[in-house]
Amino acid sequence: MQTYAPPLRDFAFLLHEVLRAGESPVPALRALDPETTAAVLAEAGRIATEVLAPLNASGDRAGCRLENGGVRTPQGFAEAYALLRDDGWNALDCAQEWGGQGQPHLLGAAVGEMHVSANMALMMYPGLTHGAYSTIRAHGTEAQKRIYLPPLTSGRWTGTMNLTEPQCGTDLGLMRSRAEPQADGSYRITGQKIFISSGEHDLTENIVHLVLARIPGGPEGIRGVSLFIVPKFLPDAAGAPGPRNALSCSKLEKKMGIHANATCVMDYDGATGFLLGEEHKGMRAMFTMMNEARIKVGLQGLAQAAAAHQAAVTWARERLQGRAVIGPSDPAQPADPILRHPDIRRILMEQRAFVEGGRAFLLSTAALVDAVEHSGDPEAAGRLALLTPVVKAFLTDRGFEACVNAQQVFGGHGYIEETGIAQFLRDARVAMIYEGTNGVQALDLVGRKLPADTGQHIAGYLRETGEFLSACAADGSLPAEFLGPLAAGAADLGEGVAWLASEGPADPAGALAGATDFLHLFGLVCLGRAWADMARVAAAALAGTPEDPAFYEAKLATGRFYMARILPETALRLIRIRTGAGPVTGLAESAY
Amino acid sequence: MQTYAPPLRDFAFLLHEVLRAGESPVPALRALDPETTAAVLAEAGRIATEVLAPLNASGDRAGCRLENGGVRTPQGFAEAYALLRDDGWNALDCAQEWGGQGQPHLLGAAVGEMHVSANMALMMYPGLTHGAYSTIRAHGTEAQKRIYLPPLTSGRWTGTMNLTEPQCGTDLGLMRSRAEPQADGSYRITGQKIFISSGEHDLTENIVHLVLARIPGGPEGIRGVSLFIVPKFLPDAAGAPGPRNALSCSKLEKKMGIHANATCVMDYDGATGFLLGEEHKGMRAMFTMMNEARIKVGLQGLAQAAAAHQAAVTWARERLQGRAVIGPSDPAQPADPILRHPDIRRILMEQRAFVEGGRAFLLSTAALVDAVEHSGDPEAAGRLALLTPVVKAFLTDRGFEACVNAQQVFGGHGYIEETGIAQFLRDARVAMIYEGTNGVQALDLVGRKLPADTGQHIAGYLRETGEFLSACAADGSLPAEFLGPLAAGAADLGEGVAWLASEGPADPAGALAGATDFLHLFGLVCLGRAWADMARVAAAALAGTPEDPAFYEAKLATGRFYMARILPETALRLIRIRTGAGPVTGLAESAY
């Protein structure tokens, strides 16, 4: 049986003690007062536990069904969605101007983690809606905003993103879908899109598809792709859904996981679409949605790991097998809880160190989104762009691994679906794939984000980390068992950057052969910094007389595990990066 | 669509050029002449490709059904099983004395890899039968051998192993099933066993369950457990199946994978059983079966990785996306095969280096099984016991990882079941869990196998590796890019052993906290040695004028990848081992 306990104490610690939202220059962050925030998070957590989590396994078993062109979501999903919508959760971090609550993305991310932990498949329906909202808000005309933003914000409508076609995944330049201009300024959209999450469902009165297609006569390849708003029902001037548009879901994919989310083949048969942004500049607009989605996908990896870890801890407490080498916890029992065995502790600590470190990293990135949105500061925007592929790929690669490890704690009981632990792994797996595979994230990081703006953003990250380390060394605020490993990890990162900068231009294949390793090296250091931030706060708190010393002691203990056993992986990653292309491409293509 | 191409050239290379079966002191190995062996393997490969692989995805979709107490296997399974049985494949490495073909386990392992690559779930029906055969052969009375061995050898009957109960998995001392002695010398077996692979099915006229249970009045815990032969139909004195025994399958588990294998809850309601081996010495007998099964499970991890890798290579050749940074392979095509992209090459090389290195390691272990069986040499037996947990856990952990990586190559197409790649991951996942979880394998390795016989077996392994390295350095037979990394890996292994030997006795929790890391460190070096063996042969072959230089060049290229990018992980594993228990158990149990 899946259950879920919201990590409220951790959120309070991160928001107010580590990130110090109250001292932020961003008004929306500064406005997060601890009491109100705690109440909001507690209510969001209650919904996760009481409403969303109970539908997770049943939704997985039932899946979605395609009936007469409509998709039926699993029992209970419509009611749960209505509750989220009616209580305003969809609109939490949308602008008040469009009916949202104007809360910062930081709070949205905390709420999102809990809701996605409890039910990833269900949360994908509203999840992409926010991306559609952001894209229309950034690139739409005033009329488009007036028609589409209020219902997307309120959750009366949902949104989708339509990129992939059978022959065209990562390489969107291969796109074939066409958009023919009509006399009234609209376009006729024709083509097939695949892997469309939430492409059709029974949760709302309308669905707004954002669709990439080619306007005939435009440039070849990716520079000839435009973005269109293609609603399922065409709204009238007042925004009321009217005639059915010429689009349909022709197939639901059978997938390894997220059974309860409808992954649709969408057929556009001369559907009416409206240009969003400029002609042939579709990718620019779509990247608004993709960048937001990539952070949300990173959150999925983290959230599934968090839920799976909780389940594994519960199992490890309750399952009695064998006598612990450190002595029995209760000799009257026939055996010890497996939590007492060192190898089980090791595997649980790996999960915990990832989940808590990943959560801190993700929330700091969400706060950065708020800062960028508020200030438009190009340095902050560059940092966010740099970190986005790391958030997406590192948190999903490691989140999946944590789910595998959580399943392992269950032994044979983990492999049967009855215990519910396998679902976290099956659901989490997709996050490594969609919104650009993790390999593509690594290429984006090494090929685009590192050299962007003459490399100043990664240089800034390294400089800031160096300054942080110097300051910690000077004031003794960071315990020694954190300072040394983080300095070593940061040095490895610096070496990796230097190698890529010196070798990459002449040998791009060599740089790209190490792209995934570099992304993991960077991610390891990002979580190392997050752990250092937490450790400083925890150590300072323990120097006083905190109400709950056990919380801070646990933080330090978990952080020490990360520093001693996880972060040293940076050295291995650096070794691999430095091997360059030789070992990777040494085997001739013809020899495969 | 899943397809399968048997790696016949690789088998010929390993059997005759690397392992040099023809020069073995073991007669059954010496008898493996290249022509006959090639013909046998080709025929086994043909069956894998034409008979077994086509049933893999359909079996996964259909699963098993429990109807009126009987289990219906998927369509086509009965016919495929009958073909394997009638052509003598079940009996390949069984003794001629009992109707087998008397072939060595080495050949059995090569055939097994192909058949398990093609259809793991189907091959689990005959797979456990071999273990039952070996256990009865080693521990049975003459009468038991006469009745049970011929039908198990021929495949007319299958066998199972019944250990797990709901409250008792790893800790078999918690077992509750009872065996009450009867006046006629038989026992009445009562209890429930769970997770019984192939516990019930429609492939054969009888099923022989080997069941662990307690004889009342025996010692508490694991020392009071005995092993029983409990046939589904009780054979008469001539061995013909007679009355139905009081046992039944009451439930089939719904699992993440191996859907086509029946995982049964077995109820024994006063079933008639016959003591196998001595009273209260059930574990000793069962370990015959478990040790054999552990090597077979390691083979499953390897075999699924091999099949998944083949599928990923095929996809990477055919899927066109993007332009390669090294230049287009065919400018007339709209895009390049993704095989041309460095990050795809990296992920394929990781799989290939594991599959080919793992295959060499596994076959060398199978040859060791033959040597032990032939000579009974305690040194060889100690080496085999030492390597068994490494074969089981390293090959399944890494095999699963290779399946995940193969799926990743498919992008979104990997997550949908239609392409068939997800099944390899789902099926391979169980191999990390059953026959003792991989964590239990690590404890077995560090807690039992390292200190066994005053540590002489690991000392022998280290010494032999050192001598190998010295010989290679002296005669220049091993290319430098292999020699250095292997020496470094072996040194890390030596350091790990030394640390465990010095710290373990006083701090067993510290030793066990690093058990999984030590197992991986050892596995990395085992594959490193396998790669070095292959590299020497390949380098020597290329110094002459071989018929197929490309084969040997590919071996060297793949081996270089392993040495440059995979083997250096030993340093990280050693760092973790040396951290001891502190970071792992630093978080109090109460803080979870």
PDB file of N, CA and C in Angstrom, chain B residues 468-478 483:
ATOM      1  N   PHE B 468      50.017 -12.658 -13.267  1.00  0.00           N
ATOM      2  CA  PHE B 468      49.569 -12.404 -14.643  1.00  0.00           C
ATOM      3  C   PHE B 468      50.108 -11.057 -15.127  1.00  0.00           C
ATOM      4  N   LEU B 469      49.978 -10.044 -14.278  1.00  0.00           N
ATOM      5  CA  LEU B 469      50.443  -8.711 -14.659  1.00  0.00           C
ATOM      6  C   LEU B 469      51.963  -8.703 -14.867  1.00  0.00           C
ATOM      7  N   SER B 470      52.670  -9.383 -13.985  1.00  0.00           N
ATOM      8  CA  SER B 470      54.130  -9.434 -14.128  1.00  0.00           C
ATOM      9  C   SER B 470      54.514 -10.125 -15.427  1.00  0.00           C
ATOM     10  N   ALA B 471      53.844 -11.229 -15.698  1.00  0.00           N
ATOM     11  CA  ALA B 471      54.151 -11.960 -16.932  1.00  0.00           C
ATOM     12  C   ALA B 471      53.876 -11.100 -18.152  1.00  0.00           C
ATOM     13  N   CYS B 472      52.758 -10.394 -18.111  1.00  0.00           N
ATOM     14  CA  CYS B 472      52.411  -9.537 -19.253  1.00  0.00           C
ATOM     15  C   CYS B 472      53.437  -8.415 -19.417  1.00  0.00           C
ATOM     16  N   ALA B 473      53.847  -7.846 -18.286  1.00  0.00           N
ATOM     17  CA  ALA B 473      54.833  -6.766 -18.361  1.00  0.00           C
ATOM     18  C   ALA B 473      56.147  -7.298 -18.916  1.00  0.00           C
ATOM     19  N   ALA B 474      56.480  -8.529 -18.545  1.00  0.00           N
ATOM     20  CA  ALA B 474      57.751  -9.104 -18.985  1.00  0.00           C
ATOM     21  C   ALA B 474      57.737  -9.454 -20.467  1.00  0.00           C
ATOM     22  N   ASP B 475      56.637 -10.037 -20.930  1.00  0.00           N
ATOM     23  CA  ASP B 475      56.654 -10.511 -22.327  1.00  0.00           C
ATOM     24  C   ASP B 475      55.984  -9.544 -23.299  1.00  0.00           C
ATOM     25  N   GLY B 476      55.434  -8.443 -22.766  1.00  0.00           N
ATOM     26  CA  GLY B 476      54.835  -7.442 -23.655  1.00  0.00           C
ATOM     27  C   GLY B 476      53.602  -7.935 -24.401  1.00  0.00           C
ATOM     28  N   SER B 477      52.981  -8.997 -23.872  1.00  0.00           N
ATOM     29  CA  SER B 477      51.843  -9.574 -24.611  1.00  0.00           C
ATOM     30  C   SER B 477      50.558  -8.784 -24.430  1.00  0.00           C
ATOM     31  N   LEU B 478      50.524  -7.951 -23.400  1.00  0.00           N
ATOM     32  CA  LEU B 478      49.294  -7.179 -23.147  1.00  0.00           C
ATOM     33  C   LEU B 478      49.558  -5.714 -23.490  1.00  0.00           C
ATOM     34  N   LEU B 483      47.467  -2.821 -19.576  1.00  0.00           N
ATOM     35  CA  LEU B 483      48.304  -3.208 -18.438  1.00  0.00           C
ATOM     36  C   LEU B 483      48.181  -2.229 -17.274  1.00  0.00           C
TER      37      LEU B 483
END
